[in-house]
Amino acid sequence: MLSKLLITLLVMVVAVIYLRYRRRAANHSAASGRQSEQASGSTKVTAFLGQAEQMTQKQASRKNRLTILFWIVMTAILVSAMAWTLWSWREQQQELTILLHDSGSASPVVYRVRRKDLHDDFFITTDGVRVVVSQSERMEVIGL
């Protein structure tokens, strides 16, 4: 389970590094475009480039909103995965009482077992004893 969490974190780190690399490349190309703008002296071209600058600022604000939305979604996914993992772990750690009824005896044998250690034909007690249930025995689980 820990390996799945580490792989998820690794994917998230790689995604962040990739997004930062793309942002730097876009900023670099925008800076070289500004240098070419300063080289041309035409007023019409300058006005057009000013409008283009305003358009890119609108796109940048839209991109910032998408980035915030991305982080909100990623945080929600991470929190829900952690909550599900915690719930699953707590459920598996629940202690159950097993009553093992043998056809030859009147009183059952009582065992304490964690839910994760309960299987169809055997179980492992909290003391670490592995008990195999035979065909003639009846297993009653209390606490499910």
Short mmCIF file of C-alpha atoms in Angstrom, two decimals, residues 4-142:
data_model
loop_
_atom_site.label_atom_id
_atom_site.label_comp_id
_atom_site.label_asym_id
_atom_site.label_seq_id
_atom_site.Cartn_x
_atom_site.Cartn_y
_atom_site.Cartn_z
CA LYS A 4 1.14 2.85 -4.36
CA LEU A 5 1.27 6.06 -2.36
CA LEU A 6 4.93 6.62 -3.24
CA ILE A 7 4.27 6.01 -6.94
CA THR A 8 1.38 8.49 -6.84
CA LEU A 9 3.59 11.10 -5.20
CA LEU A 10 6.32 10.46 -7.77
CA VAL A 11 3.87 11.01 -10.63
CA MET A 12 2.70 14.24 -9.03
CA VAL A 13 6.27 15.51 -8.62
CA VAL A 14 7.10 14.69 -12.25
CA ALA A 15 3.94 16.50 -13.39
CA VAL A 16 4.87 19.61 -11.39
CA ILE A 17 8.41 19.61 -12.79
CA TYR A 18 7.05 19.23 -16.33
CA LEU A 19 4.57 22.10 -15.86
CA ARG A 20 7.31 24.37 -14.49
CA TYR A 21 9.54 23.51 -17.44
CA ARG A 22 6.75 24.39 -19.89
CA ARG A 23 6.06 27.67 -18.08
CA ARG A 24 9.75 28.66 -18.24
CA ALA A 25 9.90 27.81 -21.94
CA ALA A 26 6.77 29.91 -22.60
CA ASN A 27 8.18 32.84 -20.62
CA HIS A 28 11.47 32.61 -22.53
CA SER A 29 9.72 32.68 -25.90
CA ALA A 30 7.57 35.63 -24.76
CA ALA A 31 10.69 37.55 -23.70
CA SER A 32 12.33 37.01 -27.10
CA GLY A 33 9.09 38.21 -28.75
CA ARG A 34 9.24 41.43 -26.72
CA GLN A 35 12.80 42.07 -27.89
CA SER A 36 11.72 41.79 -31.52
CA GLU A 37 8.82 44.17 -30.74
CA GLN A 38 11.22 46.83 -29.52
CA ALA A 39 13.30 46.51 -32.67
CA SER A 40 10.36 47.45 -34.93
CA GLY A 41 9.34 51.11 -34.71
CA SER A 42 6.00 51.05 -36.47
CA THR A 43 3.05 52.40 -34.48
CA LYS A 44 0.53 50.03 -36.06
CA VAL A 45 2.67 47.05 -35.22
CA THR A 46 3.14 48.35 -31.69
CA ALA A 47 -0.62 48.81 -31.27
CA PHE A 48 -1.25 45.29 -32.60
CA LEU A 49 1.34 43.84 -30.28
CA GLY A 50 -0.19 45.76 -27.37
CA GLN A 51 -3.53 44.12 -28.11
CA ALA A 52 -1.80 40.75 -28.34
CA GLU A 53 -0.17 41.43 -24.98
CA GLN A 54 -3.57 42.09 -23.45
CA MET A 55 -4.87 38.84 -24.96
CA THR A 56 -1.94 36.88 -23.51
CA GLN A 57 -2.59 38.46 -20.10
CA LYS A 58 -6.20 37.23 -20.29
CA GLN A 59 -4.93 33.80 -21.28
CA ALA A 60 -2.46 33.89 -18.40
CA SER A 61 -5.22 34.66 -15.90
CA ARG A 62 -7.25 31.80 -17.39
CA LYS A 63 -4.19 29.58 -17.11
CA ASN A 64 -3.77 30.61 -13.46
CA ARG A 65 -7.38 29.65 -12.77
CA LEU A 66 -6.83 26.28 -14.42
CA THR A 67 -3.69 25.76 -12.36
CA ILE A 68 -5.59 26.51 -9.16
CA LEU A 69 -8.38 24.16 -10.24
CA PHE A 70 -5.79 21.48 -11.02
CA TRP A 71 -4.27 21.75 -7.53
CA ILE A 72 -7.69 21.68 -5.89
CA VAL A 73 -8.61 18.51 -7.78
CA MET A 74 -5.26 16.87 -7.02
CA THR A 75 -5.62 17.74 -3.33
CA ALA A 76 -9.15 16.33 -3.26
CA ILE A 77 -7.96 13.11 -4.91
CA LEU A 78 -5.06 12.77 -2.48
CA VAL A 79 -7.22 13.45 0.59
CA SER A 80 -9.90 11.01 -0.53
CA ALA A 81 -7.28 8.32 -1.25
CA MET A 82 -5.76 8.83 2.18
CA ALA A 83 -9.20 8.68 3.84
CA TRP A 84 -10.08 5.48 1.98
CA THR A 85 -6.74 3.92 2.91
CA LEU A 86 -7.21 4.84 6.57
CA TRP A 87 -10.77 3.47 6.58
CA SER A 88 -9.64 0.22 4.92
CA TRP A 89 -6.74 -0.21 7.36
CA ARG A 90 -8.96 0.41 10.39
CA GLU A 91 -11.50 -2.08 9.08
CA GLN A 92 -8.81 -4.74 8.61
CA GLN A 93 -7.51 -4.15 12.15
CA GLN A 94 -10.92 -4.79 13.71
CA GLU A 95 -10.84 -7.65 16.19
CA LEU A 96 -13.43 -10.38 15.83
CA THR A 97 -14.46 -13.25 18.08
CA ILE A 98 -14.48 -16.70 16.48
CA LEU A 99 -16.49 -19.52 18.02
CA LEU A 100 -15.32 -22.87 16.70
CA HIS A 101 -17.99 -25.55 17.22
CA ASP A 102 -16.87 -29.16 16.99
CA SER A 103 -19.48 -31.84 16.43
CA GLY A 104 -18.11 -33.91 19.32
CA SER A 105 -18.03 -31.21 22.02
CA ALA A 106 -20.83 -29.24 23.62
CA SER A 107 -19.04 -25.93 24.16
CA PRO A 108 -17.26 -23.98 21.44
CA VAL A 109 -13.63 -22.89 21.50
CA VAL A 110 -13.26 -19.08 21.52
CA TYR A 111 -10.53 -17.25 19.54
CA ARG A 112 -9.71 -13.54 19.00
CA VAL A 113 -8.80 -12.72 15.38
CA ARG A 114 -8.14 -9.59 13.32
CA ARG A 115 -10.35 -9.28 10.26
CA LYS A 116 -7.38 -9.34 7.86
CA ASP A 117 -6.27 -12.72 9.29
CA LEU A 118 -9.64 -14.42 8.76
CA HIS A 119 -9.82 -16.75 5.74
CA ASP A 120 -12.26 -19.41 4.51
CA ASP A 121 -10.58 -22.51 5.91
CA PHE A 122 -8.11 -21.08 8.43
CA PHE A 123 -7.39 -18.04 10.58
CA ILE A 124 -4.50 -16.59 12.57
CA THR A 125 -5.23 -15.53 16.14
CA THR A 126 -3.96 -12.33 17.76
CA ASP A 127 -1.39 -14.52 19.56
CA GLY A 128 -0.01 -15.67 16.18
CA VAL A 129 -1.45 -19.21 16.26
CA ARG A 130 -2.64 -20.52 12.88
CA VAL A 131 -5.87 -22.52 13.27
CA VAL A 132 -7.07 -24.69 10.40
CA VAL A 133 -10.82 -25.36 10.37
CA SER A 134 -11.74 -28.93 9.44
CA GLN A 135 -14.81 -30.03 7.51
CA SER A 136 -16.53 -31.31 10.66
CA GLU A 137 -16.16 -28.00 12.53
CA ARG A 138 -18.47 -25.01 12.27
CA MET A 139 -17.02 -21.52 12.52
CA GLU A 140 -19.17 -18.69 13.92
CA VAL A 141 -17.89 -15.14 13.53
CA ILE A 142 -19.04 -12.51 16.02
#
